[in-house]
Structures are given as C-alpha cells and as structure tokens.
Short mmCIF file of C-alpha atoms in Angstrom, two decimals:
data_model
loop_
_atom_site.label_atom_id
_atom_site.label_comp_id
_atom_site.label_asym_id
_atom_site.label_seq_id
_atom_site.Cartn_x
_atom_site.Cartn_y
_atom_site.Cartn_z
CA MET A 18 28.82 4.11 -28.86
CA ALA A 19 26.72 0.53 -27.60
CA ASN A 20 28.36 -2.38 -27.93
CA ALA A 21 27.27 -5.90 -28.55
CA SER A 22 26.59 -6.23 -24.53
CA GLY A 23 24.50 -3.09 -25.00
CA PHE A 24 26.51 -1.09 -22.59
CA PHE A 25 27.81 2.51 -23.56
CA THR A 26 31.62 3.02 -24.15
CA SER A 27 33.55 5.80 -25.33
CA PRO A 28 36.65 5.59 -27.42
CA SER A 29 38.14 8.10 -25.43
CA ILE A 30 37.99 5.84 -22.93
CA PRO A 31 39.67 2.72 -23.96
CA ASN A 32 40.05 0.39 -20.99
CA LEU A 33 36.87 1.52 -18.40
CA ARG A 34 37.62 -1.47 -15.84
CA SER A 35 41.41 -0.73 -15.49
CA ARG A 36 40.01 2.84 -14.23
CA ILE A 37 37.16 1.99 -12.08
CA ASN A 38 38.53 0.09 -9.32
CA VAL A 39 34.69 -1.40 -8.34
CA PRO A 40 34.31 -5.56 -8.61
CA ILE A 41 31.84 -6.39 -11.15
CA GLY A 42 31.31 -9.70 -13.11
CA VAL A 43 28.58 -11.32 -15.51
CA SER A 44 26.43 -13.29 -13.30
CA ARG A 45 24.48 -16.57 -15.04
CA SER A 46 21.16 -14.73 -14.72
CA GLY A 47 22.53 -12.18 -17.52
CA PHE A 48 22.87 -9.42 -15.64
CA CYS A 49 26.37 -7.38 -14.34
CA VAL A 50 26.92 -7.89 -10.44
CA SER A 51 28.55 -5.68 -7.81
CA THR A 52 29.39 -6.82 -5.20
CA ARG A 53 30.21 -3.92 -3.39
CA PHE A 54 26.51 -2.79 -3.83
CA SER A 55 24.69 -5.99 -3.55
CA ASN A 56 24.69 -9.61 -3.35
CA ARG A 57 21.40 -9.61 -5.96
CA VAL A 58 21.28 -9.16 -9.29
CA LEU A 59 21.90 -5.53 -10.75
CA CYS A 60 23.89 -3.48 -13.03
CA SER A 61 25.32 -0.37 -13.70
CA THR A 62 25.40 2.70 -15.91
CA LEU A 63 27.64 5.58 -16.45
CA SER A 64 26.49 9.04 -15.73
CA SER A 65 27.43 11.91 -17.66
CA VAL A 66 30.68 13.49 -17.87
CA ASP A 67 31.08 16.45 -17.19
CA LYS A 68 33.85 18.36 -20.11
CA ASP A 69 35.13 21.58 -19.90
CA ALA A 70 34.89 22.90 -23.64
CA SER A 71 38.61 23.57 -24.31
CA SER A 72 39.50 20.16 -22.82
CA SER A 73 41.09 17.35 -24.77
CA PRO A 74 39.78 13.74 -24.64
CA SER A 75 42.18 12.70 -22.10
CA GLN A 76 41.59 15.47 -19.62
CA TYR A 77 37.65 13.71 -19.19
CA GLN A 78 36.37 13.48 -15.10
CA ARG A 79 36.52 9.71 -14.42
CA PRO A 80 32.84 8.27 -15.32
CA ARG A 81 31.00 7.43 -11.72
CA LEU A 82 29.29 4.24 -11.84
CA VAL A 83 25.97 4.46 -10.94
CA PRO A 84 23.83 1.36 -10.12
CA SER A 85 20.15 0.81 -11.44
CA GLY A 86 17.38 -1.44 -10.31
CA CYS A 87 13.70 -2.09 -11.89
CA LYS A 88 10.85 -2.80 -10.54
CA LEU A 89 7.19 -3.69 -11.70
CA ILE A 90 4.56 -0.47 -10.81
CA GLY A 91 1.40 -1.11 -12.68
CA CYS A 92 -0.51 -3.85 -14.29
CA GLY A 93 -3.49 -3.88 -16.97
CA SER A 94 -5.21 -6.28 -19.05
CA ALA A 95 -7.75 -6.51 -21.67
CA VAL A 96 -9.94 -9.90 -23.14
CA PRO A 97 -12.56 -9.98 -25.99
CA SER A 98 -16.31 -9.79 -25.12
CA LEU A 99 -17.08 -12.52 -26.73
CA LEU A 100 -17.08 -15.75 -24.19
CA ILE A 101 -17.31 -19.11 -25.54
CA SER A 102 -18.09 -22.19 -23.52
CA ASN A 103 -17.27 -26.04 -23.29
CA ASP A 104 -20.63 -26.02 -24.06
CA ASP A 105 -20.45 -23.87 -27.07
CA LEU A 106 -17.83 -26.05 -27.99
CA ALA A 107 -19.87 -29.65 -28.16
CA LYS A 108 -21.90 -27.65 -30.61
CA ILE A 109 -18.94 -28.15 -33.09
CA VAL A 110 -16.52 -30.84 -32.21
CA ASP A 111 -17.34 -33.98 -30.38
CA THR A 112 -16.61 -33.06 -26.95
CA ASN A 113 -18.35 -32.50 -23.76
CA ASP A 114 -18.00 -29.70 -20.75
CA GLU A 115 -16.63 -32.62 -18.01
CA TRP A 116 -14.25 -33.91 -20.84
CA ILE A 117 -12.58 -30.64 -21.17
CA ALA A 118 -12.64 -29.70 -17.66
CA THR A 119 -11.10 -33.03 -16.71
CA ARG A 120 -8.24 -32.82 -18.57
CA THR A 121 -7.21 -29.01 -18.70
CA GLY A 122 -9.48 -27.46 -15.80
CA ILE A 123 -10.65 -25.11 -18.52
CA ARG A 124 -14.45 -24.02 -18.74
CA ASN A 125 -14.40 -21.07 -20.65
CA ARG A 126 -12.28 -18.89 -23.06
CA ARG A 127 -12.52 -15.52 -24.78
CA VAL A 128 -12.27 -15.22 -28.65
CA VAL A 129 -11.97 -11.92 -30.84
CA SER A 130 -15.06 -11.24 -33.02
CA GLY A 131 -16.02 -8.25 -34.81
CA LYS A 132 -14.29 -5.30 -34.81
CA ASP A 133 -11.96 -6.60 -31.74
CA SER A 134 -8.35 -6.59 -32.99
CA LEU A 135 -5.33 -7.65 -30.86
CA VAL A 136 -3.62 -4.40 -30.94
CA GLY A 137 -6.94 -2.73 -29.70
CA LEU A 138 -6.90 -5.28 -26.64
CA ALA A 139 -3.03 -4.53 -26.13
CA VAL A 140 -3.71 -1.04 -26.13
CA GLU A 141 -6.59 -1.12 -23.52
CA ALA A 142 -4.55 -3.57 -21.20
CA ALA A 143 -1.17 -0.85 -21.39
CA THR A 144 -3.59 2.36 -20.49
CA LYS A 145 -4.68 0.29 -17.47
CA ALA A 146 -1.08 -0.69 -16.40
CA LEU A 147 0.23 3.17 -17.39
CA GLU A 148 -3.18 4.48 -15.11
CA MET A 149 -1.95 2.12 -12.40
CA ALA A 150 1.34 3.04 -12.25
CA GLU A 151 0.66 6.97 -12.64
CA VAL A 152 2.96 7.08 -15.59
CA VAL A 153 1.72 9.13 -18.74
CA PRO A 154 2.59 7.82 -22.65
CA GLU A 155 4.63 10.70 -23.07
CA ASP A 156 7.20 9.22 -20.47
CA ILE A 157 7.44 5.60 -21.79
CA ASP A 158 10.88 5.26 -23.34
CA LEU A 159 10.07 1.70 -24.96
CA VAL A 160 7.62 -0.62 -25.95
CA LEU A 161 7.98 -4.00 -25.73
CA MET A 162 5.06 -6.09 -27.57
CA CYS A 163 5.64 -9.90 -26.48
CA THR A 164 2.97 -11.57 -29.25
CA SER A 165 3.46 -14.45 -32.37
CA THR A 166 0.13 -13.42 -33.87
CA PRO A 167 0.20 -9.67 -34.65
CA ASP A 168 -2.22 -7.75 -36.44
CA ASP A 169 0.78 -7.29 -39.27
CA LEU A 170 3.47 -8.98 -40.47
CA PHE A 171 6.11 -6.61 -39.63
CA GLY A 172 4.91 -6.38 -35.80
CA ALA A 173 2.36 -4.60 -33.79
CA ALA A 174 4.38 -2.67 -30.98
CA PRO A 175 4.68 0.47 -33.23
CA GLN A 176 1.04 0.76 -33.60
CA ILE A 177 0.35 0.23 -30.14
CA GLN A 178 2.86 3.39 -29.40
CA LYS A 179 1.02 5.81 -31.89
CA ALA A 180 -2.47 4.62 -30.38
CA LEU A 181 -1.32 5.20 -26.76
CA GLY A 182 0.11 8.30 -27.82
CA CYS A 183 3.77 8.62 -26.98
CA THR A 184 4.39 11.57 -28.73
CA LYS A 185 8.30 11.26 -28.33
CA ASN A 186 8.61 8.47 -30.69
CA PRO A 187 9.98 5.49 -28.34
CA LEU A 188 11.42 3.01 -29.40
CA ALA A 189 8.93 0.09 -30.10
CA TYR A 190 9.31 -3.43 -31.20
CA ASP A 191 7.74 -6.99 -30.97
CA ILE A 192 9.41 -9.79 -29.34
CA THR A 193 8.20 -13.75 -30.78
CA ALA A 194 8.48 -16.52 -28.32
CA ALA A 195 4.90 -18.00 -27.83
CA CYS A 196 4.18 -18.77 -24.76
CA SER A 197 7.46 -17.72 -22.78
CA GLY A 198 7.11 -13.96 -24.88
CA PHE A 199 6.18 -12.25 -21.28
CA VAL A 200 9.26 -13.22 -19.23
CA LEU A 201 11.36 -12.72 -22.28
CA GLY A 202 10.06 -9.17 -22.32
CA LEU A 203 10.72 -8.84 -18.78
CA VAL A 204 14.21 -9.89 -18.90
CA SER A 205 14.52 -7.37 -22.17
CA ALA A 206 12.99 -4.36 -20.43
CA ALA A 207 15.42 -5.18 -17.50
CA CYS A 208 18.65 -5.29 -19.93
CA HIS A 209 17.87 -1.91 -21.50
CA ILE A 210 17.00 -0.05 -17.93
CA ARG A 211 19.95 -1.48 -16.46
CA GLY A 212 22.32 -1.28 -19.28
CA GLY A 213 20.80 1.16 -21.66
CA GLY A 214 19.51 4.00 -19.40
CA PHE A 215 16.14 3.43 -19.75
CA LYS A 216 13.40 4.54 -17.07
CA ASN A 217 9.68 3.84 -17.96
CA VAL A 218 9.20 0.50 -20.31
CA LEU A 219 5.75 -0.85 -21.09
CA VAL A 220 5.74 -4.74 -21.51
CA ILE A 221 2.85 -6.47 -23.03
CA GLY A 222 1.94 -9.73 -23.54
CA ALA A 223 -0.88 -10.40 -25.94
CA ASP A 224 -1.94 -12.84 -28.65
CA SER A 225 -4.85 -13.93 -30.44
CA LEU A 226 -4.06 -17.83 -31.14
CA SER A 227 -8.07 -18.22 -32.12
CA ARG A 228 -7.10 -17.17 -35.58
CA PHE A 229 -4.76 -20.58 -36.03
CA VAL A 230 -6.84 -23.06 -34.36
CA ASP A 231 -8.24 -25.88 -36.21
CA TRP A 232 -11.94 -25.90 -34.67
CA THR A 233 -12.40 -28.96 -35.77
CA ASP A 234 -9.23 -30.81 -33.97
CA ARG A 235 -10.73 -31.15 -30.04
CA GLY A 236 -7.47 -31.82 -29.21
CA THR A 237 -6.70 -28.10 -29.73
CA CYS A 238 -9.69 -26.09 -29.93
CA ILE A 239 -10.66 -26.69 -26.58
CA LEU A 240 -7.22 -25.02 -25.12
CA PHE A 241 -7.06 -21.43 -26.50
CA GLY A 242 -8.21 -18.08 -26.20
CA ASP A 243 -7.77 -14.46 -26.41
CA ALA A 244 -6.25 -11.90 -24.59
CA ALA A 245 -3.45 -9.35 -23.64
CA GLY A 246 -1.84 -7.73 -20.29
CA ALA A 247 0.54 -5.19 -19.77
CA VAL A 248 2.61 -4.26 -17.45
CA VAL A 249 5.39 -0.87 -16.40
CA VAL A 250 8.63 -1.46 -15.86
CA GLN A 251 10.35 1.33 -13.94
CA ALA A 252 14.01 2.41 -13.36
CA CYS A 253 14.53 2.84 -9.40
CA ASP A 254 17.47 2.88 -6.85
CA ILE A 255 19.27 -0.58 -6.82
CA GLU A 256 18.14 -0.93 -3.01
CA ASP A 257 14.64 -0.89 -4.45
CA ASP A 258 15.61 -3.37 -7.09
CA GLY A 259 12.53 -5.71 -7.92
CA LEU A 260 13.83 -8.09 -10.86
CA PHE A 261 15.98 -10.30 -8.74
CA SER A 262 16.54 -12.71 -11.39
CA PHE A 263 15.96 -14.91 -14.02
CA ASP A 264 16.55 -18.17 -16.56
CA VAL A 265 15.85 -18.08 -19.88
CA HIS A 266 15.98 -21.40 -22.61
CA SER A 267 15.49 -22.97 -25.57
CA ASP A 268 15.15 -25.78 -27.77
CA GLY A 269 14.87 -25.97 -31.15
CA ASP A 270 14.46 -29.50 -31.28
CA GLY A 271 11.45 -29.74 -29.74
CA ARG A 272 10.32 -27.44 -32.47
CA ARG A 273 8.61 -31.04 -33.91
CA HIS A 274 6.14 -31.26 -31.08
CA LEU A 275 4.37 -27.51 -31.09
CA ASN A 276 4.18 -25.39 -34.38
CA ALA A 277 2.07 -23.76 -36.94
CA SER A 278 4.28 -23.50 -39.76
CA VAL A 279 4.36 -21.80 -42.86
CA LYS A 280 2.95 -23.36 -46.14
CA GLU A 281 1.75 -22.67 -49.77
CA SER A 282 -1.39 -21.33 -50.57
CA GLN A 283 -3.33 -24.49 -52.13
CA THR A 284 -5.54 -23.08 -55.59
CA ASP A 285 -5.29 -23.98 -59.04
CA GLY A 286 -4.62 -22.55 -62.31
CA GLU A 287 -2.16 -18.79 -62.31
CA SER A 288 -2.87 -18.16 -58.53
CA SER A 289 -1.15 -20.94 -57.47
CA SER A 290 2.33 -19.90 -58.43
CA ASN A 291 1.61 -15.94 -57.67
CA GLY A 292 1.59 -15.44 -61.16
CA SER A 293 4.32 -17.14 -62.35
CA VAL A 294 4.70 -18.83 -65.95
CA PHE A 295 7.96 -20.02 -65.16
CA GLY A 296 9.66 -22.50 -62.41
CA ASP A 297 9.36 -21.30 -59.01
CA PHE A 298 9.72 -18.15 -59.45
CA PRO A 299 7.82 -15.55 -58.06
CA PRO A 300 7.29 -17.33 -54.60
CA LYS A 301 4.15 -19.05 -54.29
CA GLN A 302 1.63 -17.02 -51.56
CA SER A 303 1.90 -18.49 -48.25
CA SER A 304 0.07 -18.51 -44.85
CA TYR A 305 0.61 -20.01 -41.71
CA SER A 306 -1.04 -23.54 -40.66
CA CYS A 307 -3.10 -24.46 -38.04
CA ILE A 308 -1.20 -24.88 -34.74
CA GLN A 309 -0.27 -28.36 -34.42
CA MET A 310 0.71 -30.22 -30.86
CA ASN A 311 1.72 -32.99 -29.39
CA GLY A 312 0.28 -32.97 -26.37
CA LYS A 313 1.28 -35.85 -24.24
CA GLU A 314 5.10 -34.29 -25.08
CA VAL A 315 4.80 -30.79 -24.47
CA PHE A 316 3.49 -31.95 -21.41
CA ARG A 317 6.44 -34.29 -20.50
CA PHE A 318 8.58 -31.08 -21.38
CA ALA A 319 6.89 -29.20 -19.16
CA VAL A 320 6.56 -30.25 -15.87
CA LYS A 321 10.48 -31.53 -16.33
CA CYS A 322 12.26 -28.03 -17.64
CA VAL A 323 9.49 -25.65 -15.62
CA PRO A 324 10.37 -26.78 -11.99
CA GLN A 325 13.94 -26.74 -12.90
CA SER A 326 14.08 -23.28 -14.46
CA ILE A 327 12.59 -21.92 -11.66
CA GLU A 328 15.00 -23.70 -9.26
CA SER A 329 17.64 -22.54 -11.08
CA ALA A 330 16.32 -18.67 -11.07
CA LEU A 331 15.77 -19.49 -7.08
CA GLN A 332 19.41 -19.93 -6.90
CA LYS A 333 20.78 -16.97 -8.74
CA ALA A 334 18.51 -14.94 -6.54
CA GLY A 335 19.84 -16.34 -3.59
CA LEU A 336 16.26 -17.20 -2.44
CA PRO A 337 14.45 -20.28 -0.52
CA ALA A 338 11.21 -21.17 -2.04
CA SER A 339 9.82 -20.44 1.08
CA ALA A 340 10.40 -16.54 0.57
CA ILE A 341 8.40 -16.55 -2.52
CA ASP A 342 4.47 -15.28 -1.68
CA TRP A 343 2.91 -16.86 -4.87
CA LEU A 344 4.04 -19.19 -8.03
CA LEU A 345 2.48 -17.61 -11.06
CA LEU A 346 3.01 -20.17 -14.13
CA HIS A 347 1.97 -19.53 -17.59
CA GLN A 348 -1.79 -20.94 -17.85
CA ALA A 349 -1.49 -23.75 -20.23
CA ASN A 350 -3.08 -26.48 -18.27
CA GLN A 351 -4.42 -27.02 -14.88
CA ARG A 352 -2.73 -30.51 -14.76
CA ILE A 353 0.72 -28.69 -15.79
CA ILE A 354 0.04 -26.28 -13.12
CA ASP A 355 -0.49 -28.83 -10.50
CA SER A 356 2.33 -30.91 -11.37
CA VAL A 357 4.96 -27.89 -11.28
CA ALA A 358 3.49 -26.79 -7.98
CA THR A 359 3.97 -30.23 -6.00
CA ARG A 360 7.35 -30.88 -7.81
CA LEU A 361 8.40 -27.40 -5.94
CA HIS A 362 6.48 -28.16 -2.89
CA PHE A 363 4.09 -24.96 -3.22
CA PRO A 364 0.75 -25.32 -1.46
CA PRO A 365 -2.54 -24.91 -3.64
CA GLU A 366 -3.20 -21.38 -2.09
CA ARG A 367 -0.24 -20.01 -3.29
CA VAL A 368 -0.41 -20.90 -6.75
CA ILE A 369 -1.87 -18.18 -9.29
CA SER A 370 -4.41 -19.97 -11.91
CA ASN A 371 -7.48 -18.19 -13.93
CA LEU A 372 -7.01 -20.85 -16.69
CA ALA A 373 -10.66 -21.65 -15.99
CA ASN A 374 -12.31 -18.49 -17.18
CA TYR A 375 -9.60 -18.01 -20.32
CA GLY A 376 -7.94 -20.87 -21.29
CA ASN A 377 -4.21 -20.77 -22.98
CA THR A 378 -3.69 -17.04 -23.77
CA SER A 379 -0.06 -17.76 -24.70
CA ALA A 380 1.69 -14.24 -24.12
CA ALA A 381 -1.17 -12.58 -22.41
CA SER A 382 -1.39 -15.35 -19.87
CA ILE A 383 0.96 -14.32 -16.97
CA PRO A 384 0.19 -10.47 -16.90
CA LEU A 385 -3.33 -11.54 -17.33
CA ALA A 386 -3.54 -13.61 -14.23
CA LEU A 387 -1.13 -11.06 -12.24
CA ASP A 388 -3.17 -8.18 -13.31
CA GLU A 389 -6.68 -10.17 -11.69
CA ALA A 390 -4.96 -11.25 -8.73
CA VAL A 391 -3.08 -7.64 -8.07
CA ARG A 392 -6.65 -5.69 -8.22
CA SER A 393 -8.38 -8.69 -6.23
CA GLY A 394 -6.00 -8.00 -3.73
CA LYS A 395 -4.66 -11.05 -3.72
CA VAL A 396 -1.23 -10.04 -4.51
CA LYS A 397 0.34 -6.67 -2.36
CA PRO A 398 2.81 -4.68 -2.76
CA GLY A 399 6.08 -6.25 -1.59
CA HIS A 400 4.96 -10.34 -2.48
CA THR A 401 7.65 -12.16 -4.14
CA ILE A 402 6.71 -13.98 -7.23
CA ALA A 403 8.40 -16.57 -9.26
CA THR A 404 6.92 -16.88 -12.82
CA SER A 405 7.39 -19.36 -15.82
CA GLY A 406 6.25 -19.54 -19.22
CA PHE A 407 7.12 -22.22 -21.74
CA GLY A 408 6.09 -23.34 -24.75
CA ALA A 409 6.52 -23.29 -28.50
CA GLY A 410 10.20 -22.64 -29.79
CA LEU A 411 10.31 -24.96 -27.52
CA THR A 412 11.42 -21.83 -25.45
CA TRP A 413 11.17 -21.68 -21.51
CA GLY A 414 12.21 -18.76 -18.82
CA SER A 415 11.78 -17.85 -15.14
CA ALA A 416 12.03 -14.68 -13.11
CA ILE A 417 11.77 -14.00 -9.54
CA VAL A 418 10.46 -10.59 -9.03
CA ARG A 419 8.92 -8.24 -6.47
CA TRP A 420 5.69 -6.65 -7.01
CA ARG A 421 5.92 -2.78 -6.90
#
C-alpha cells in the first residue's frame, strides 16, 4: 500500500528502515537522499519480493533498495495559427508597438481562434515530445496537464490521454498553479518516478489566457498569449539522473496582486438566481472574471523571490552558478528576465528568451522556449539548465535539470 509520502510499504514489514542498513534522509528539496549512492538528489524504490507459495509473511526475503533517477528525453510545442501583433492591438486599445516593446519586450502573441482548442494544442505538443523521445503512447504511465485554463471544468488531462491513444488507461490529471505549473509538473513527475515506480511521464504546460483577458485594458491585454509545450520525463539509472534539485513556494497573501476570481452572472429576472424563487438557493450561475493584475507588485515579487529560489536550488544540487549552461525563466516580461539574470550574474548570451514572439503563455512558456532552444541547436545534450516559474497564487518554483 502507499503511505502519505507516496512510497510503498507492506503490512508484513513493520519496520523497513531497521532492516535495511542504508543511510537515507529526506532533503529539503523533497527527494530522498542516500549518501551511499550519490551526493545528488535521488530516491529509491523497492524491487519485487520473491516468495514461495507456502511461505508465511514473516519468511519474505529482504527487499532490495533500488535507486532511481529521472531525466528529460523529449520535448515539443504548439501554438495557434492566429498571430496578433502590437500594431493589431493598437487598433483596439490606446497603445503602440514601441510602448509595448519597451515595457515588456513583447511584439507578437498567438491567440486561439476558430477550431483551436487547448486540448488540441496540448496533444500536438505532446505528440512531438513523444516522437523526439522515441516513446509510444502505449508506454506512457502518467499524463500531467499543467494549466489554469482547461477546456473542461473537471480538467483536460484525461482528454489528452484519450486523444494520444494511451490504450493502457494511464493516470492523467491536471495541475493548477498558473505560471509556475510546468515546474511543479516536473517536480511531480520526478516524485512519481522516484517514489512510485513510474517509467515514462508526460508533462504538458498549456494555457489559453486570451479567454480571460479584458481586451479593453491595455495594462493586461498586451501581455498574454496562448500555447502548449511538453516534455517526456523517463526513469533512468541514478548515475544518469538529470533532475538535480528543486525549490518550491507559495504565498496566498499575494493573491490580491494577481487573480481571476469567480463572479456571479449579472443577469436580470429569474435566471439571475438560477431559477430560484426563494432566498439564495440554488446558487446563481457563475463564471470567472478577467485577469486582474498589479504589475508593479508582481514585478517586485518576481525580481526578489526568483533569484533566491534559483540560488536555493543550486545550493541543494551542490552546484555553483558557473556550472549552469542556460537560464530559462518563465517568459513573463523581458524586464523581469533581465533583472533576474543580472542579480544572478548570468550574461545575456546564456539566457533563453522567446518572449518577443509569443508573450506570456503562462504554464506553456518554459517548455515552449525549451523546445525552440533544443530544436534550434542552442541547448544540447548534457547541458545543465536553471529554470524557474512564478506567478498567480502567488506561487514560484525552480529546478536544476540536465537536458538528456
């Protein structure tokens, strides 16, 4: 059976640690660390236990501790066909290309339209990631859909699982953490692999924030675009481990600076109370408001917390900043990216950014930028990447990873 930590225990083995003489502790990164195997982040799973049919539970052989690592082996991305430029936005709000580009670094963004759907984009990105990884859908053990804007209130991951043709009905579920979602998806994938025995995990970051933007508000409508990105995370020998550490946080007090809250429908007559003729029951129909953001406060939060989080992740990984080949941040605003890079002493040529072409695509921004960097030859096998997501919640998280 699985305990609260996600590791498997057996009622016939009341004290596993007393029977296995291997030093194991839980690091602040959230992974288990065995100092005998490695000084890096790792965890362990139990191998199957041989047992004679006539043996009693007390006669089970001692379980073997098998260390497991995980690594990124494939990536993919997809964007809608409709491109909206700054000049296009200038036709509907009081702005211009120079004003937007100077303050944000954004010049274009993609927006879902027509027959586009978030699930469709996610499936396209996932298919490309699987092809690069040379993994067939039947071998996927878990689908994690990191999104705050699913096509269905109850989540999108199972729809993606079906569309990909995952015939073994693997677990599929959504992770809602806004712009931090993809990093938390990586952490979740690693935990499932290290602690649950999963082999191939598909992590997708996808959002369609254009559906929740007030297109008359030039303070927010200039920022957001729609996209999807995906990676395949695969179990591997601990010597090949490619997820070195992570650092994750949240602060609910910051919600007031960035949110899209539920609101009751503003209609007249009987429908305003959802058919009710007495009191507050049944509840009124509701929907989500447009994105509300205090840009200055979000900027202050990001340039303070993100460098601290990356430094913490580096410390947990036992790596200096000089060991990092690339800095890959959530693509929110070029000023934020530049400020964080400056504080961490990363030169501009080691910072990945495609913000100008896509805007802020929320949970999709990191895997989208990674995919472009990999396919262009910028990021090569063996390169180490410091990545960090940050946004609504407030939530933020960093991970130190190696590509393939």
